[in-house]
CSV table of C-alpha atoms and ligand atoms in Angstrom, one decimal:
chain,number,residue,atom,x,y,z
A,1,MET,CA,-4.8,15.0,-27.3
A,2,PRO,CA,-5.9,11.9,-27.0
A,3,ALA,CA,-4.1,9.5,-25.3
A,4,THR,CA,-2.0,7.0,-27.5
A,5,PRO,CA,0.9,4.4,-26.5
A,6,ALA,CA,3.3,7.4,-27.4
A,7,TYR,CA,1.4,9.9,-25.3
A,8,PRO,CA,1.5,11.3,-23.0
A,9,PRO,CA,5.2,10.9,-22.3
A,10,HIS,CA,6.2,8.6,-19.4
A,11,SER,CA,7.5,11.8,-17.7
A,12,ALA,CA,4.0,13.2,-17.5
A,13,PRO,CA,2.8,14.1,-14.1
A,14,ARG,CA,0.6,11.8,-12.5
A,15,LEU,CA,-1.8,13.1,-9.4
A,16,TYR,CA,-4.4,11.8,-7.2
A,17,LEU,CA,-7.3,13.7,-6.4
A,18,ASP,CA,-9.5,13.1,-3.7
A,19,VAL,CA,-12.5,14.3,-5.7
A,20,GLU,CA,-14.6,12.5,-8.4
A,21,LEU,CA,-13.2,13.1,-12.4
A,22,ALA,CA,-14.9,12.6,-15.3
A,23,ASP,CA,-14.3,13.4,-19.2
A,24,GLY,CA,-14.5,17.3,-20.0
A,25,ALA,CA,-14.2,18.5,-16.4
A,26,GLU,CA,-12.5,21.6,-15.6
A,27,ILE,CA,-9.8,20.9,-12.6
A,28,ARG,CA,-8.6,24.2,-10.5
A,29,LEU,CA,-5.3,23.5,-8.6
A,30,ASP,CA,-4.0,25.6,-5.9
A,31,GLY,CA,-1.4,25.0,-3.0
A,32,SER,CA,0.4,21.7,-3.0
A,33,HIS,CA,-0.4,20.4,-6.3
A,34,ALA,CA,-0.3,24.0,-7.7
A,35,HIS,CA,3.8,23.8,-6.3
A,36,TYR,CA,4.5,21.0,-7.5
A,37,LEU,CA,3.5,21.3,-11.1
A,38,LEU,CA,4.7,25.2,-11.4
A,39,LYS,CA,7.4,25.0,-9.3
A,40,VAL,CA,8.7,21.8,-9.5
A,41,MET,CA,7.6,19.9,-12.7
A,42,ARG,CA,7.5,23.3,-14.5
A,43,ILE,CA,4.8,22.8,-16.1
A,44,LYS,CA,3.6,25.0,-19.2
A,45,GLN,CA,0.3,25.8,-21.0
A,46,GLY,CA,-0.9,22.9,-23.0
A,47,ASP,CA,1.2,20.3,-21.3
A,48,PRO,CA,-0.1,16.8,-20.4
A,49,VAL,CA,-1.2,15.5,-16.6
A,50,LYS,CA,-2.4,12.4,-15.5
A,51,LEU,CA,-4.9,12.3,-12.6
A,52,PHE,CA,-6.8,9.6,-10.9
A,53,ASP,CA,-9.4,9.8,-8.2
A,54,ASP,CA,-9.5,6.0,-6.5
A,55,ARG,CA,-13.3,6.3,-7.6
A,56,THR,CA,-13.4,6.0,-11.5
A,57,GLY,CA,-10.6,5.4,-13.1
A,58,GLU,CA,-7.4,7.5,-14.7
A,59,TYR,CA,-7.8,10.6,-17.0
A,60,LEU,CA,-5.7,12.2,-18.9
A,61,ALA,CA,-5.9,16.2,-18.8
A,62,HIS,CA,-3.7,18.7,-19.9
A,63,VAL,CA,-2.9,22.8,-18.7
A,64,ALA,CA,-5.6,25.0,-19.9
A,65,VAL,CA,-5.3,28.3,-17.5
A,66,LEU,CA,-1.5,28.4,-16.3
A,67,GLY,CA,-1.5,31.1,-13.2
A,68,LYS,CA,1.2,31.7,-10.3
A,69,ARG,CA,0.3,29.9,-8.1
A,70,ASP,CA,-3.1,27.8,-9.2
A,71,LEU,CA,-3.6,26.4,-12.6
A,72,ILE,CA,-7.1,24.9,-14.5
A,73,LEU,CA,-6.6,21.8,-16.1
A,74,MET,CA,-9.2,20.3,-18.6
A,75,ILE,CA,-9.5,16.3,-19.0
A,76,ASP,CA,-9.2,15.2,-22.3
A,77,GLY,CA,-10.5,11.7,-21.6
A,78,LYS,CA,-10.2,8.5,-19.4
A,79,THR,CA,-6.8,5.9,-19.8
A,80,ARG,CA,-8.1,3.5,-17.2
A,81,GLU,CA,-10.4,2.0,-15.1
A,82,ARG,CA,-10.0,1.8,-11.3
A,83,GLU,CA,-7.9,-1.1,-11.6
A,84,SER,CA,-8.7,-4.1,-9.0
A,85,VAL,CA,-5.9,-5.4,-6.8
A,86,PRO,CA,-5.1,-8.4,-5.6
A,87,ASP,CA,-7.1,-9.1,-1.7
A,88,LEU,CA,-4.3,-9.2,0.3
A,89,TRP,CA,-3.8,-7.2,3.5
A,90,LEU,CA,-0.7,-6.1,5.5
A,91,CYS,CA,-1.1,-6.1,8.9
A,92,ALA,CA,1.9,-4.9,11.0
A,93,ALA,CA,3.1,-3.8,14.0
A,94,PRO,CA,4.2,0.1,14.2
A,95,ILE,CA,8.0,0.2,14.2
A,96,LYS,CA,10.5,3.2,14.0
A,97,LYS,CA,8.3,6.2,12.0
A,98,ASP,CA,10.5,6.5,9.2
A,99,ARG,CA,10.7,2.9,8.8
A,100,PHE,CA,7.0,2.3,8.5
A,101,ASN,CA,6.6,4.9,6.5
A,102,TRP,CA,8.9,2.9,4.4
A,103,ILE,CA,6.8,-0.3,4.6
A,104,ALA,CA,3.7,1.5,3.7
A,105,GLU,CA,4.8,3.0,0.9
A,106,LYS,CA,6.5,-0.3,-0.5
A,107,ALA,CA,3.2,-2.3,0.3
A,108,THR,CA,1.7,-0.1,-2.1
A,109,GLU,CA,4.0,-0.4,-4.4
A,110,LEU,CA,4.2,-4.3,-4.4
A,111,GLY,CA,-0.2,-4.2,-4.4
A,112,VAL,CA,-1.6,-4.9,-1.5
A,113,ASP,CA,-5.3,-3.4,-1.1
A,114,ARG,CA,-4.8,-2.4,2.6
A,115,ILE,CA,-2.6,-1.7,5.4
A,116,MET,CA,-3.7,-2.3,9.3
A,117,PRO,CA,-1.2,-0.8,11.8
A,118,VAL,CA,-1.6,-3.6,15.2
A,119,GLN,CA,-0.4,-2.4,18.1
A,120,THR,CA,1.4,-5.6,20.0
A,121,ALA,CA,2.3,-5.9,23.5
A,122,ARG,CA,6.2,-5.3,22.1
A,123,THR,CA,5.0,-2.1,19.9
A,124,GLN,CA,7.7,0.2,21.3
A,125,GLY,CA,5.1,3.1,21.6
A,126,GLN,CA,5.6,4.5,18.0
A,127,ALA,CA,2.9,6.6,17.4
A,128,ILE,CA,2.0,6.8,13.7
A,129,LYS,CA,0.4,9.8,12.1
A,130,PRO,CA,-1.9,8.4,9.8
A,131,GLU,CA,-1.9,11.3,7.5
A,132,LYS,CA,1.7,10.9,6.9
A,133,LEU,CA,1.3,7.6,6.2
A,134,ARG,CA,-1.2,8.3,4.0
A,135,ALA,CA,0.5,10.9,1.9
A,136,HIS,CA,3.4,8.4,1.7
A,137,MET,CA,1.1,5.9,0.2
A,138,ILE,CA,-0.4,8.0,-2.3
A,139,GLU,CA,3.0,9.2,-3.4
A,140,ALA,CA,3.8,5.3,-4.0
A,141,ALA,CA,0.5,5.2,-5.7
A,142,GLU,CA,1.3,7.8,-8.1
A,143,GLN,CA,4.9,6.9,-8.8
A,144,CYS,CA,3.8,3.2,-9.8
A,145,GLU,CA,0.8,3.9,-11.6
A,146,ARG,CA,-1.8,2.4,-9.4
A,147,THR,CA,-5.2,3.5,-10.0
A,148,ALA,CA,-6.6,2.2,-6.8
A,149,LEU,CA,-5.0,3.2,-3.6
A,150,PRO,CA,-4.8,1.0,-0.4
A,151,SER,CA,-7.1,1.8,2.5
A,152,LEU,CA,-5.7,2.9,5.7
A,153,GLU,CA,-6.8,1.1,8.8
A,154,PRO,CA,-7.0,2.9,12.6
A,155,LEU,CA,-4.1,1.7,14.8
A,156,THR,CA,-5.8,-1.9,16.0
A,157,LYS,CA,-5.3,-3.5,19.3
A,158,PHE,CA,-3.8,-7.4,18.6
A,159,THR,CA,-6.7,-8.6,20.4
A,160,ASP,CA,-9.2,-6.8,18.4
A,161,MET,CA,-7.8,-7.6,15.4
A,162,LEU,CA,-8.4,-11.2,16.4
A,163,GLU,CA,-11.6,-11.0,17.4
A,164,GLN,CA,-12.9,-9.5,14.6
A,165,TRP,CA,-10.7,-11.5,12.0
A,166,PRO,CA,-13.0,-12.4,8.9
A,167,ALA,CA,-13.7,-15.8,8.6
A,168,ASP,CA,-12.7,-16.5,5.2
A,169,ARG,CA,-9.4,-14.5,5.0
A,170,HIS,CA,-6.4,-16.7,5.3
A,171,LEU,CA,-3.8,-14.9,8.0
A,172,PHE,CA,0.0,-15.5,7.2
A,173,PHE,CA,1.6,-15.2,10.1
A,174,ALA,CA,5.4,-14.7,9.7
A,175,ASP,CA,6.9,-16.0,12.6
A,176,GLU,CA,10.8,-16.2,13.0
A,177,ARG,CA,10.5,-19.1,15.7
A,178,ILE,CA,9.5,-22.1,13.1
A,179,HIS,CA,12.2,-22.0,10.8
A,180,GLU,CA,14.4,-24.8,12.5
A,181,THR,CA,11.1,-26.9,13.1
A,182,GLY,CA,10.6,-27.5,9.5
A,183,GLU,CA,7.4,-26.0,9.2
A,184,GLY,CA,5.8,-23.0,7.8
A,185,SER,CA,7.3,-23.4,3.7
A,186,PHE,CA,6.0,-20.1,2.4
A,187,ARG,CA,5.4,-22.1,-0.5
A,188,LYS,CA,3.6,-24.9,0.5
A,189,ALA,CA,1.0,-22.4,2.5
A,190,LEU,CA,0.6,-20.7,-0.8
A,191,VAL,CA,-0.3,-23.9,-2.5
A,192,ALA,CA,-2.5,-24.9,0.3
A,193,HIS,CA,-4.5,-21.6,1.2
A,194,ASP,CA,-6.2,-19.9,-1.8
A,195,GLY,CA,-8.2,-16.7,-1.3
A,196,PRO,CA,-8.8,-13.4,0.7
A,197,ALA,CA,-5.4,-13.3,2.9
A,198,ALA,CA,-3.4,-11.1,4.9
A,199,ILE,CA,0.3,-11.0,6.0
A,200,LEU,CA,1.0,-10.3,9.9
A,201,ILE,CA,4.0,-9.1,10.9
A,202,GLY,CA,5.3,-8.2,14.6
A,203,PRO,CA,7.6,-5.1,16.3
A,204,GLU,CA,11.0,-4.8,16.3
A,205,GLY,CA,10.8,-6.9,19.5
A,206,GLY,CA,8.4,-9.9,18.0
A,207,PHE,CA,5.3,-11.5,19.4
A,208,SER,CA,5.1,-12.3,22.9
A,209,ASP,CA,4.4,-16.1,23.6
A,210,ALA,CA,1.1,-15.2,24.6
A,211,GLU,CA,0.4,-13.5,21.0
A,212,ASN,CA,2.2,-16.2,19.3
A,213,GLU,CA,-0.5,-18.9,21.0
A,214,MET,CA,-3.0,-16.7,20.6
A,215,ILE,CA,-2.7,-16.0,16.3
A,216,ARG,CA,-1.8,-19.9,16.5
A,217,ALA,CA,-5.3,-20.6,17.8
A,218,LEU,CA,-6.7,-18.5,15.3
A,219,PRO,CA,-8.5,-21.4,12.9
A,220,GLN,CA,-7.6,-18.7,9.7
A,221,SER,CA,-4.0,-18.6,10.5
A,222,VAL,CA,-1.2,-20.0,8.7
A,223,PRO,CA,2.4,-19.4,10.2
A,224,VAL,CA,5.0,-19.2,7.4
A,225,SER,CA,8.7,-18.6,7.8
A,226,LEU,CA,10.9,-16.3,5.8
A,227,GLY,CA,14.0,-18.5,6.4
A,228,PRO,CA,16.9,-19.1,9.2
A,229,ARG,CA,17.8,-15.3,9.4
A,230,ILE,CA,16.0,-13.3,11.8
A,231,LEU,CA,14.4,-9.9,9.1
A,232,ARG,CA,14.2,-6.5,10.6
A,233,ALA,CA,10.1,-5.9,10.2
A,234,ASP,CA,10.2,-4.3,7.4
A,235,THR,CA,12.5,-6.8,5.6
A,236,ALA,CA,10.2,-9.1,6.6
A,237,ALA,CA,7.0,-7.0,5.8
A,238,ILE,CA,8.3,-7.0,2.3
A,239,ALA,CA,9.5,-10.3,1.9
A,240,ALA,CA,6.5,-11.9,2.3
A,241,ILE,CA,4.1,-9.6,0.6
A,242,SER,CA,6.4,-10.4,-2.2
A,243,LEU,CA,6.2,-14.2,-2.0
A,244,TRP,CA,2.3,-13.6,-1.7
A,245,MET,CA,2.2,-11.7,-4.5
A,246,ALA,CA,4.8,-13.9,-6.7
A,247,GLY,CA,2.5,-16.9,-5.6
A,248,ARG,CA,-1.2,-15.9,-5.3
A,249,GLY,CA,-1.3,-12.0,-6.5
A,250,ASP,CA,-1.1,-10.5,-9.8
A,251,TRP,CA,2.6,-10.8,-10.9
A,252,ASN,CA,2.3,-13.8,-13.1
A,253,PRO,CA,0.5,-13.2,-16.1
A,254,ALA,CA,-2.6,-16.1,-16.3
B,301,LIG,N1,12.1,-11.9,18.0
B,301,LIG,C1,13.1,-11.2,17.5
B,301,LIG,C2,13.6,-10.1,17.9
B,301,LIG,O1,13.5,-9.7,18.9
B,301,LIG,O2,14.6,-9.3,16.9
B,301,LIG,C3,12.5,-10.7,16.2
B,301,LIG,C4,11.7,-10.0,15.5
B,301,LIG,S1,11.6,-9.1,13.9
B,301,LIG,C5,12.9,-8.2,14.2
B,301,LIG,C6,10.2,-8.6,13.5
B,301,LIG,C7,9.1,-9.8,12.8
B,301,LIG,O3,9.3,-10.0,11.6
B,301,LIG,C8,8.5,-11.0,13.4
B,301,LIG,O4,7.8,-10.9,14.4
B,301,LIG,C9,8.3,-11.4,12.6
B,301,LIG,O5,6.8,-11.2,12.5
B,301,LIG,C10,9.4,-11.1,11.1
B,301,LIG,N2,10.6,-12.2,10.9
B,301,LIG,C11,12.0,-11.6,11.3
B,301,LIG,N3,12.1,-12.7,10.7
B,301,LIG,C12,11.8,-13.8,10.3
B,301,LIG,C13,11.8,-14.9,9.7
B,301,LIG,N4,12.8,-15.4,9.4
B,301,LIG,N5,10.9,-16.1,9.6
B,301,LIG,C14,9.3,-15.6,9.8
B,301,LIG,N6,9.1,-14.1,10.2
B,301,LIG,C15,10.0,-13.1,10.3
């Protein structure tokens, strides 16, 4: 049955599959995907399922064959092309595991294009599990109906990040020290700096003085304040992404 404004119901399950999808294809699912559809969603023969592949777009499929631990979906048609999301990266020092997973999930929902964990002097040895982080990002993308996943970079040393910084990308550096100086208006920074961007957020202990100087020495760096209060790193990340998305992203209709 082709997609219409009323079909499939909003409650139809939506899954990311790491395989190129195409109209008319048959997809056999087992393992966790099958468990989710069969046991959690209690899907039935003929039920609709939305799929996306982060390559070609989103498709509507239906359950063609129902097994005990596997099932076959038949793709009925493409519903959306793979989207292009605003060119914003989140560069953030890892913080406590579950909170960093939370940052990755929220940043995905908010529309970032890339997440880069950055090892800074005061990063408290939070080992991140990329596969776990990516699982949180995929789940967020399934839920918020993205058709493109953010890319997840490997943990990057602070100095390497600066050395390899792209010449054309503004680095909005969230600096909790500048509020009282009156500089760092995010609104003015957004007006003055269009184009590819990144937001840089420090760890619970903040950036060291040396790091602060190195960031400010980067020609592309744009120090910004997130107000007079000291925000937790996860709060700061979400606040900064939201400000950028509202000012330069895809939140305001053209
Ligand atoms: N240095 C303080 C500390 O040791 O608790 C605060 C660090 S804060 C928890 C972590 C990061 O969030 C900072 O490095 C900065 O990137 C960002 N941040 C927090 N509050 C901010 C604010 N009011 N303005 C700009 N950035 C802020």
